[in-house]
CSV table of C-alpha atoms in Angstrom, one decimal:
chain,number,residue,atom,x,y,z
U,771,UNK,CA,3.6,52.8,14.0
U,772,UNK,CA,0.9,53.7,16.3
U,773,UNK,CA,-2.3,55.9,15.4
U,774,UNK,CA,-1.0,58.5,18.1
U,775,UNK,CA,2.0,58.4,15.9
U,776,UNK,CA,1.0,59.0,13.0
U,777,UNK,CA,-0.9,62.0,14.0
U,778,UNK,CA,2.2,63.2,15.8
U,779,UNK,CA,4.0,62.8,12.1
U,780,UNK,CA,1.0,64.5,10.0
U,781,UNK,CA,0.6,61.3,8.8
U,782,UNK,CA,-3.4,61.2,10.3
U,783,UNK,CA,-5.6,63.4,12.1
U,784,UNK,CA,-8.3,62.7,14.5
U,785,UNK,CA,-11.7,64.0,13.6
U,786,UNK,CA,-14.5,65.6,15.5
U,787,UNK,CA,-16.4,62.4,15.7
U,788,UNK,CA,-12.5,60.7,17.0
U,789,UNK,CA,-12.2,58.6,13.7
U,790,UNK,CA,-8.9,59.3,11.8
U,791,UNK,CA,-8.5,60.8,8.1
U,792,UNK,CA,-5.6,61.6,6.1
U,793,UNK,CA,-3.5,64.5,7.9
U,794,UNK,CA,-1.4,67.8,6.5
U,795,UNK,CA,1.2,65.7,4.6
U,796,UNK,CA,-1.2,64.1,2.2
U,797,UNK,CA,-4.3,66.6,1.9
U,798,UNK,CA,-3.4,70.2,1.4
U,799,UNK,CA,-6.1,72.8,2.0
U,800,UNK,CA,-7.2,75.8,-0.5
U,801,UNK,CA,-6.2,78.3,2.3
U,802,UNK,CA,-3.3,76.2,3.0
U,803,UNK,CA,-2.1,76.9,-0.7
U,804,UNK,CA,-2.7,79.9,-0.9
U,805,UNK,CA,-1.2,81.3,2.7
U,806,UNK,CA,2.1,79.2,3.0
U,807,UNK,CA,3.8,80.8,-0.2
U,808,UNK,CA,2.8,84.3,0.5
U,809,UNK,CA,4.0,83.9,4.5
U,810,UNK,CA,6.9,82.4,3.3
U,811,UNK,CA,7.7,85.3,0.7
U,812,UNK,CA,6.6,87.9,3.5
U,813,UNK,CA,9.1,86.0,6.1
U,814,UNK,CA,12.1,86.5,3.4
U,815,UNK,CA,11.4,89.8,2.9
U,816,UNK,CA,11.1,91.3,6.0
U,817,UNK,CA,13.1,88.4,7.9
U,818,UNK,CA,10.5,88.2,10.4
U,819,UNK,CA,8.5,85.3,11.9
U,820,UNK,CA,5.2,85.3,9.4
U,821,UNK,CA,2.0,83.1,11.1
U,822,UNK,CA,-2.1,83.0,9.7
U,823,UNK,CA,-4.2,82.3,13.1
U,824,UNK,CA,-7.6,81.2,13.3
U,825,UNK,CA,-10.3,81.7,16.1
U,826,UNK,CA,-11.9,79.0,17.9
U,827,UNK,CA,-14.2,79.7,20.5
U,828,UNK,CA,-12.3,81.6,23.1
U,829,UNK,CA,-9.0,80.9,21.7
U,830,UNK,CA,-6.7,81.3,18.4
U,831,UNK,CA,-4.9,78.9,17.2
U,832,UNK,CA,-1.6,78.9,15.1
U,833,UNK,CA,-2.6,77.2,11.5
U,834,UNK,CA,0.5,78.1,9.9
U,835,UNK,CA,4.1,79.4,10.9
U,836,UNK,CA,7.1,80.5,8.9
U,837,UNK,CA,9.8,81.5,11.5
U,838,UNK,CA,12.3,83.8,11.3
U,839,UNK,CA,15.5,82.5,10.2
U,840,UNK,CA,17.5,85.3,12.9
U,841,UNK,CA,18.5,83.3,15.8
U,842,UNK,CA,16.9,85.6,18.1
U,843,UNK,CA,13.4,85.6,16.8
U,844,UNK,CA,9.8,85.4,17.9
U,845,UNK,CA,7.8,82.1,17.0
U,846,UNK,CA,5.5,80.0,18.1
U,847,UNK,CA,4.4,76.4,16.7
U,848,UNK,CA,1.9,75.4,14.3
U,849,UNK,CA,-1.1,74.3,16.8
U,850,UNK,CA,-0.5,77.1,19.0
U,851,UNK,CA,-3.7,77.7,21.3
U,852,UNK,CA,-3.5,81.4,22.9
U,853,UNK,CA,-6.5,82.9,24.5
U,854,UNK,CA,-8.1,86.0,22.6
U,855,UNK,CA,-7.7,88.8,22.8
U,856,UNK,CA,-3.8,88.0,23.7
U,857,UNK,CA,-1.4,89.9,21.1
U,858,UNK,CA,-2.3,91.5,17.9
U,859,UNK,CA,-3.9,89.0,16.1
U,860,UNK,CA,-5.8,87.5,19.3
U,861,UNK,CA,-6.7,91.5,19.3
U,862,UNK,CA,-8.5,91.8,16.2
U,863,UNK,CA,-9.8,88.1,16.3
U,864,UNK,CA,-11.7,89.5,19.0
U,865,UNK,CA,-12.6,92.4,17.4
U,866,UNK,CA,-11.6,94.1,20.2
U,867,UNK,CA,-13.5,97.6,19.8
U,868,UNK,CA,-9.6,99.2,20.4
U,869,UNK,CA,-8.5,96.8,17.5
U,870,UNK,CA,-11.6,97.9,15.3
U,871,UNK,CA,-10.4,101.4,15.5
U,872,UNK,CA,-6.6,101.3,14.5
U,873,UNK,CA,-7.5,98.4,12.1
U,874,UNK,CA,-9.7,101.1,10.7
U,875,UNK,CA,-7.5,104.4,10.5
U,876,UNK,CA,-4.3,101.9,9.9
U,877,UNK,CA,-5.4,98.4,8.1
U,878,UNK,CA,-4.0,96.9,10.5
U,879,UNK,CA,-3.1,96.5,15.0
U,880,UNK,CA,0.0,96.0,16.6
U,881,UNK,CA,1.0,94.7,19.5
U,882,UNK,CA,4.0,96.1,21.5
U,883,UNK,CA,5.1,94.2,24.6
U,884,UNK,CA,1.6,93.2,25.2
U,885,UNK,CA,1.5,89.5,25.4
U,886,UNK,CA,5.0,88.7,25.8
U,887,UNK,CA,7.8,91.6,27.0
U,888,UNK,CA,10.4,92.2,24.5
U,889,UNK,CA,8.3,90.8,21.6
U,890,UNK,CA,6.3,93.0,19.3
U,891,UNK,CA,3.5,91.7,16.1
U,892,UNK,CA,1.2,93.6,13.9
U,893,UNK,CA,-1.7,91.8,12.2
U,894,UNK,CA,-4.2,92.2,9.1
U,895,UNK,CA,-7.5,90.5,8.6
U,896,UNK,CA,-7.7,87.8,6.2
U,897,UNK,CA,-11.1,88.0,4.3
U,898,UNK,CA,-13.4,85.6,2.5
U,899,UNK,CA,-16.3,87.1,1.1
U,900,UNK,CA,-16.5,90.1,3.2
U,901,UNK,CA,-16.1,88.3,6.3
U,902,UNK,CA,-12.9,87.7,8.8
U,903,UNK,CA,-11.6,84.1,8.2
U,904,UNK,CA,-8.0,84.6,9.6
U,905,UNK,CA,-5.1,86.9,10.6
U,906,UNK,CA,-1.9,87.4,9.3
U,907,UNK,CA,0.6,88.2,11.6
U,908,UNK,CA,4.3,88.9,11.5
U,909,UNK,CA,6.1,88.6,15.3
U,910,UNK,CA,9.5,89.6,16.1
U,911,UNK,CA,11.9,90.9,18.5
U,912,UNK,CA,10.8,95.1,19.5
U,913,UNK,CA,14.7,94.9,19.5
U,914,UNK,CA,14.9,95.2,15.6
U,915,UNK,CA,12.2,97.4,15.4
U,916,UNK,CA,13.0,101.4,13.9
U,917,UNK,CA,9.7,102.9,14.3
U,918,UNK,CA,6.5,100.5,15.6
U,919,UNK,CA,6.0,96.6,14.2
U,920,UNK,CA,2.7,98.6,11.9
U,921,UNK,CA,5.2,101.3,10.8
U,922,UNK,CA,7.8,98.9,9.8
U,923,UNK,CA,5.6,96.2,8.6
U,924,UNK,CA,2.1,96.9,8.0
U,925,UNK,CA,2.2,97.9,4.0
U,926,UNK,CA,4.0,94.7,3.4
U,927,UNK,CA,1.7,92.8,5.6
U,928,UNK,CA,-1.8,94.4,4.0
U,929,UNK,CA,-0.1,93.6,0.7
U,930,UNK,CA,0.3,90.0,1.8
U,931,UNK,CA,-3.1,89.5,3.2
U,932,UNK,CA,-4.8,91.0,0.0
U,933,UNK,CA,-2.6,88.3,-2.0
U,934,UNK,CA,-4.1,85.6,0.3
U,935,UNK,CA,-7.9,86.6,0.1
U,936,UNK,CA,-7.1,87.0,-4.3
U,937,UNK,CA,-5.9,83.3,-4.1
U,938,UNK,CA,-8.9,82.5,-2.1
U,939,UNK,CA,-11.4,84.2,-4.2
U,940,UNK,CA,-9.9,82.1,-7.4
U,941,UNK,CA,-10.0,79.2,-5.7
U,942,UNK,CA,-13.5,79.4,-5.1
U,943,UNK,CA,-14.4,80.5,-8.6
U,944,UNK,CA,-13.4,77.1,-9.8
C-alpha cells in the first residue's frame, strides 16, 4: 500500500515538515476523546448532524462529524475546509461582532439559510481555559425545525459543549 494510501485510510498522516506519523486510527487525541461521545450522544438525542470545527487561518475546518441518521440531513465530512465567517460556527469562529452579541444574550448563534438555502445550524464555543478552542455545531434540514435551530437546540447543545470543556479540563489535570 502506498504512503498516499495510507493517509487516505487514517493509517498515516503527513506532518507540517511532510514527514509521516501515525494517523487517527492509531493515536486518539484528548479533545478527540472527549468530543466524539458527547457529539455522538447529542446526534441521538436530537437526531441531528452533530460536528466540533476548528479555525485555521481564514478557514474552519470539520475535526469531527456525527451525521444524522434521517436520510434527508445536513452533513459535511470530516476535513471540511469552509471559509469564516460562512454559517454558525464559521460565525462565531470569527467572532463576528453580530455573533458576539447573540452568543452573549443566547449562549449560543444560529444560522438560518445563511450558508446553504434550506439548511439551518446553531453553534456553542468550546472553551479551554477561558479561551475559544472549538465550536460545536449541530446542522440540519430548516424543514424539521418548530421554532429556530437555537430555540430547538441550543440548551442541549450548551449542555454538550460544557461536557466537552469538563472532559477537557480533567484531562489536563492529569
Amino acid at each position: 500500500m502506498s504512503g498516499r494510501a495510507m493517509v487516505e485510510y487514517g493509517f498515516l498522516r503527513r506532518n507540517e515538515s511532510g514527514g509521516f506519523q501515525l494517523g487517527h486510527r492509531f493515536v486518539h487525541t484528548v479533545l478527540e476523546n472527549a468530543a466524539l461521545p458527547v457529539l455522538t450522544e447529542l446526534r441521538d438525542t436530537t437526531g441531528e448532524t452533530a460536528q466540533l470545527w476548528i479555525r485555521r487561518g481564514d478557514e474552519r475546518i470539520c475535526q469531527f462529524s456525527v451525521d444524522s441518521e434521517h436520510e434527508l440531513k445536513a452533513t459535511l465530512p470530516e476535513g471540511s475546509r469552509l471559509t469564516l465567517p460562512a454559517g454558525s460556527s464559521g460565525r462565531l469562529l470569527a467572532r463576528e461582532a453580530e455573533a458576539l452579541e447573540e452568543l452573549a444574550a443566547n449562549g449560543w448563534v444560529e444560522s438560518v439559510g445563511r450558508r446553504t438555502p434550506g439548511l439551518g445550524s446553531v453553534s456553542a464555543p468550546v472553551l479551554s481555559r477561558t479561551q475559544m478552542i472549538a465550536t460545536i455545531c449541530l446542522a440540519m434540514p430548516l424543514s424539521r425545525i418548530k421554532e429556530s435551530p437555537g430555540l430547538d437546540f441550543g440548551t442541549a447543545l450548551m449542555q454538550a459543549a460544557h461536557r466537552i470543556e469538563a472532559d477537557l479540563a480533567q484531562a489536563h489535570e492529569r
